[in-house]
CSV table of C-alpha atoms in Angstrom, one decimal:
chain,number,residue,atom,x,y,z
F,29,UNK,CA,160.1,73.6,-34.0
F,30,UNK,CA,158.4,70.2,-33.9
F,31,UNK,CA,161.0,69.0,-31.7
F,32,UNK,CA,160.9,71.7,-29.4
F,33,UNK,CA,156.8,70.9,-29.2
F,34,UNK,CA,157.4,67.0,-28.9
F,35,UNK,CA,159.9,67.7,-25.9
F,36,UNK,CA,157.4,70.4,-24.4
F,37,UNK,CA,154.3,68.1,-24.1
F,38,UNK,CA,156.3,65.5,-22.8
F,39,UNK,CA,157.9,67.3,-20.1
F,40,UNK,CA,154.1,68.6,-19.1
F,41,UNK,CA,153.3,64.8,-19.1
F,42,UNK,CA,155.7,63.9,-17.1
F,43,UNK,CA,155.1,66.5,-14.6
F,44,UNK,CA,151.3,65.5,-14.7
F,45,UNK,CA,152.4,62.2,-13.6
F,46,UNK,CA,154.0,62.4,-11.0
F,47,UNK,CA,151.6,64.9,-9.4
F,48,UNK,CA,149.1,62.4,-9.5
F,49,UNK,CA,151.4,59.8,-8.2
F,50,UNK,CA,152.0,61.9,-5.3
F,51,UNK,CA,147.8,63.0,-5.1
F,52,UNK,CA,147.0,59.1,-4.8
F,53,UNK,CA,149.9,58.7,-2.2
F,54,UNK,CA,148.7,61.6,-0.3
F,55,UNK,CA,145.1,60.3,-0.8
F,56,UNK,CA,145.5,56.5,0.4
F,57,UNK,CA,147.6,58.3,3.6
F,58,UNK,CA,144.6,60.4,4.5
F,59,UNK,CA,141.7,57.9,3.9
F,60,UNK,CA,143.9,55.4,5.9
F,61,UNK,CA,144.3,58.1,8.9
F,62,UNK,CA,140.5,58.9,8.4
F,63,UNK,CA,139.3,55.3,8.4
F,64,UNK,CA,141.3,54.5,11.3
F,65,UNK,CA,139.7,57.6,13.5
F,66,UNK,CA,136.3,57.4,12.7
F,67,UNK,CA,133.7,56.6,15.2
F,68,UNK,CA,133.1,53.2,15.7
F,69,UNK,CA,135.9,52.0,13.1
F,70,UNK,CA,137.2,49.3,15.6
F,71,UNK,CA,136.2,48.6,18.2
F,72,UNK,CA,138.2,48.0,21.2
F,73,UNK,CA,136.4,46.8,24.8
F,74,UNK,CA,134.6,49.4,26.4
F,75,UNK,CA,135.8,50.7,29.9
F,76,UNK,CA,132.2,50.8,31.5
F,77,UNK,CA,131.9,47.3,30.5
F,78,UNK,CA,134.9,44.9,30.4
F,79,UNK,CA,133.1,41.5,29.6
F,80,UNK,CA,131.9,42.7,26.2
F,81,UNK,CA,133.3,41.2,23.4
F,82,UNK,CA,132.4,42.8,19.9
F,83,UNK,CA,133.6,39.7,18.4
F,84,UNK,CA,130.9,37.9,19.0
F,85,UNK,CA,128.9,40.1,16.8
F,86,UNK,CA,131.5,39.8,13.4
F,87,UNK,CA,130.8,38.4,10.4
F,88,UNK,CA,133.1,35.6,9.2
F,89,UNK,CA,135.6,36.5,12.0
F,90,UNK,CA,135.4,40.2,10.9
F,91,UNK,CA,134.6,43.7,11.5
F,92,UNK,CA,133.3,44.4,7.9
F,93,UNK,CA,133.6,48.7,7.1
F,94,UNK,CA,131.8,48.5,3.8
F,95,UNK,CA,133.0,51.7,1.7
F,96,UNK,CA,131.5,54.0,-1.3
F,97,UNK,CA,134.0,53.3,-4.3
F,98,UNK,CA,133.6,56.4,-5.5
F,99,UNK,CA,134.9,59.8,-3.6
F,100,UNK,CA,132.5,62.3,-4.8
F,101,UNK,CA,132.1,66.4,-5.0
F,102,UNK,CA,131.2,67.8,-1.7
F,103,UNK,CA,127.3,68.7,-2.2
F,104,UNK,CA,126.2,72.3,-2.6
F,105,UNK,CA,124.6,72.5,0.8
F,106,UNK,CA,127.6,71.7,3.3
F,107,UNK,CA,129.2,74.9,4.2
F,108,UNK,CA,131.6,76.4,7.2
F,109,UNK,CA,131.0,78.6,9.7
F,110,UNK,CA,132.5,82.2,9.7
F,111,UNK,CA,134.8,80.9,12.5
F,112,UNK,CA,136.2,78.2,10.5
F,113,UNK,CA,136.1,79.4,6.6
F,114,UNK,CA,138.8,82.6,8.8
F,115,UNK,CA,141.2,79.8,8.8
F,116,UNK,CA,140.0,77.5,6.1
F,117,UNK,CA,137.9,79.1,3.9
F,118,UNK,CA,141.0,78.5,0.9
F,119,UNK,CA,141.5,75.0,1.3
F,120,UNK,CA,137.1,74.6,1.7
F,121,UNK,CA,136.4,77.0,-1.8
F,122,UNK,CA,139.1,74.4,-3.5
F,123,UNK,CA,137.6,71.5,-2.6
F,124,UNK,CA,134.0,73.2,-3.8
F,125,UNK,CA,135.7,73.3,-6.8
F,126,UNK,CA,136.4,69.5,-7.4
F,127,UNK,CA,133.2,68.5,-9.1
F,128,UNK,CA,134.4,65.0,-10.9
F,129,UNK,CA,134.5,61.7,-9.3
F,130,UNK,CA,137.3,59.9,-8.6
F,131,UNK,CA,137.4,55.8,-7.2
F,132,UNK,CA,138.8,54.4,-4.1
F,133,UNK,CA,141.0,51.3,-4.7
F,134,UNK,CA,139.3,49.0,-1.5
F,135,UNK,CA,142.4,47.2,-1.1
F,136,UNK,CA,144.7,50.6,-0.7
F,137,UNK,CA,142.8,50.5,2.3
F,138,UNK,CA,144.5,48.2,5.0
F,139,UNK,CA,144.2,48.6,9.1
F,140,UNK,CA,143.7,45.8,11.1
F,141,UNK,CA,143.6,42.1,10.7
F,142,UNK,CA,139.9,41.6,11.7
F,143,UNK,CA,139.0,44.9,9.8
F,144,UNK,CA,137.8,43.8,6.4
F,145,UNK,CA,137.2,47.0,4.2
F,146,UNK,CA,134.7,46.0,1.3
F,147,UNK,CA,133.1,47.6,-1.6
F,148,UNK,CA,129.6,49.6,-1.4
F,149,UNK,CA,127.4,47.7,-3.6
F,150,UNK,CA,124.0,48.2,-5.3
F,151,UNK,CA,122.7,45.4,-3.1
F,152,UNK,CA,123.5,46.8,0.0
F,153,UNK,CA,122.3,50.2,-0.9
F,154,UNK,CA,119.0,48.5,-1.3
F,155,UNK,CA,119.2,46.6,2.0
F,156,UNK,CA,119.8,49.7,3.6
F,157,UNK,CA,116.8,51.2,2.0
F,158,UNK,CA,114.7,48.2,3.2
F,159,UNK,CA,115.7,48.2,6.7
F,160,UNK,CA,117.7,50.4,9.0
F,161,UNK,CA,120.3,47.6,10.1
F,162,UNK,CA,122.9,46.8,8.1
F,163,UNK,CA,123.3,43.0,7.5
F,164,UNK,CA,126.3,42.6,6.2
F,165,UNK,CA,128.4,45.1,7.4
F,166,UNK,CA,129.0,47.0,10.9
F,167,UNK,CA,130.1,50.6,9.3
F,168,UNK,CA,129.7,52.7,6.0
F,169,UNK,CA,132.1,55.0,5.1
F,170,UNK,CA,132.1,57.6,2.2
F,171,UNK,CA,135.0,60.6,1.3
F,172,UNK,CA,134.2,63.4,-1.0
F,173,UNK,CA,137.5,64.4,-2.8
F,174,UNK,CA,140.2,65.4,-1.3
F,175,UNK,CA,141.2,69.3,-1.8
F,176,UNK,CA,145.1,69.8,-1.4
F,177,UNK,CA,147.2,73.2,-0.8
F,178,UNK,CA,149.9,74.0,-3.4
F,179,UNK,CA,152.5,72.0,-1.2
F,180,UNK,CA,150.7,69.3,0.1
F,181,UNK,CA,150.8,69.9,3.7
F,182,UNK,CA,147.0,70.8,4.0
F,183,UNK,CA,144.2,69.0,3.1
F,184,UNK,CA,140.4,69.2,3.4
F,185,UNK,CA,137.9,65.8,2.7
F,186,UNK,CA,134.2,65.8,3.7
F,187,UNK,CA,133.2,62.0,5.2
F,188,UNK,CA,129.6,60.0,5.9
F,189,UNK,CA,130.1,57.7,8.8
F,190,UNK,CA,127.0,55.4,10.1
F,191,UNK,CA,125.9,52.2,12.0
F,192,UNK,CA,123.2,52.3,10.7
F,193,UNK,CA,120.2,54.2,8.3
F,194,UNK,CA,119.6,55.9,11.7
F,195,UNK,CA,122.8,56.8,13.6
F,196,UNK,CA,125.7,58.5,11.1
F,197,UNK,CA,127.2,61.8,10.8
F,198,UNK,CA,128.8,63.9,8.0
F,199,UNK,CA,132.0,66.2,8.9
F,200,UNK,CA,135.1,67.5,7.6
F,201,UNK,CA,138.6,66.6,8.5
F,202,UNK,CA,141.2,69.3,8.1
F,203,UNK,CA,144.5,67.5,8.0
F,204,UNK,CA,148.0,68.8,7.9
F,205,UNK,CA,151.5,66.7,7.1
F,206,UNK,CA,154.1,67.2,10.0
F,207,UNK,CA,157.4,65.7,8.9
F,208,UNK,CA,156.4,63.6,5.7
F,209,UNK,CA,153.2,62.1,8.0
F,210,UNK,CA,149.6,63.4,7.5
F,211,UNK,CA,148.1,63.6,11.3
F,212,UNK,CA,144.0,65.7,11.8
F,213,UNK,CA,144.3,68.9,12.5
F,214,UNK,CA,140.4,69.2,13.3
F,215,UNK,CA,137.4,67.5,12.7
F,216,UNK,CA,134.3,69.9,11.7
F,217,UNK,CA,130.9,68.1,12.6
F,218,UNK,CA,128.5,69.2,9.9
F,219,UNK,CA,125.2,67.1,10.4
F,220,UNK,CA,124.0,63.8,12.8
F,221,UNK,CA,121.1,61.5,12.5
């Protein structure tokens, strides 16, 4: 009998493993994708004007994306609209159920050359307080968690973007995987500033 408990809890441990080997896959996919979308996160000469050259304004030969460590629980106020919770609404309640914390590996996080991802700090949360520009970074990100369907083909995250204390926005990405590669299905703006 003691065997046949040993075997059982290490079979469940096994299986625990390897579905959160294939959450923080999945994860590092999405936030990737996400990071690689959002507003502003490169920037790439503007078609109105030709001669300007965002390079100028990096920071030790940079664009520097400063990023929350720490994807959070999706606060109590966001919610759907009717529209969208039709065709949503299970993959939006699960993700309303994910109320731990769970940290973002910065270096996981790889785009572009002159990209530099860093990690949110208490100092620049302070700086931001202080003033509205950010000094030593161009964009913020933040993810909630990330709420998966039973098969991994779905998934719902909730992200901050801003420029600065004045000029972000909060949505939700719905994403779905199409042949082993995670691609947005729809972006749901919830709030600007």
């Amino acid at each position: 009998m003691k065997n046949y408990i040993l075997i059982l809890l290490l079979v469940s441990l096994t299986n625990c493993d390897k579905y959160s080997n294939q959450e923080n896959t999945n994860i590092y996919k999405i936030i990737n994708l996400i990071a690689k979308n959002s507003p502003s996160s490169h920037p790439f000469k503007s078609e109105h004007n030709k001669d300007f050259d965002i390079r100028k304004f990096y920071i030790d030969n940079h664009f520097i994306v400063a990023v929350n460590p720490i994807m959070e629980p999706i606060g109590k106020t966001i919610g759907m609209s009717d529209k969208n919770r039709l065709e949503y609404g299970e993959l939006f309640e699960k993700l309303q159920t994910l109320q731990t914390n769970k940290p973002i590996k910065i270096s996981e996080i790889n785009l572009f050359d002159d990209v530099k991802f860093i990690e949110l700090t208490e100092k620049h949360i302070q700086n931001m307080k202080s003033k509205c520009e950010f000094d030593d970074f161009h964009l913020y990100l933040s993810f909630t968690r990330i709420a998966f369907n039973s098969n991994y083909s779905r998934a719902i995250i909730g992200v901050e973007t801003a420029v600065s204390c004045l000029a972000g926005e909060y949505g939700m990405y719905i994403l779905k995987k199409d042949n082993g590669i995670w691609e947005i299905e729809k972006y749901i703006l919830n709030q600007i500033s």
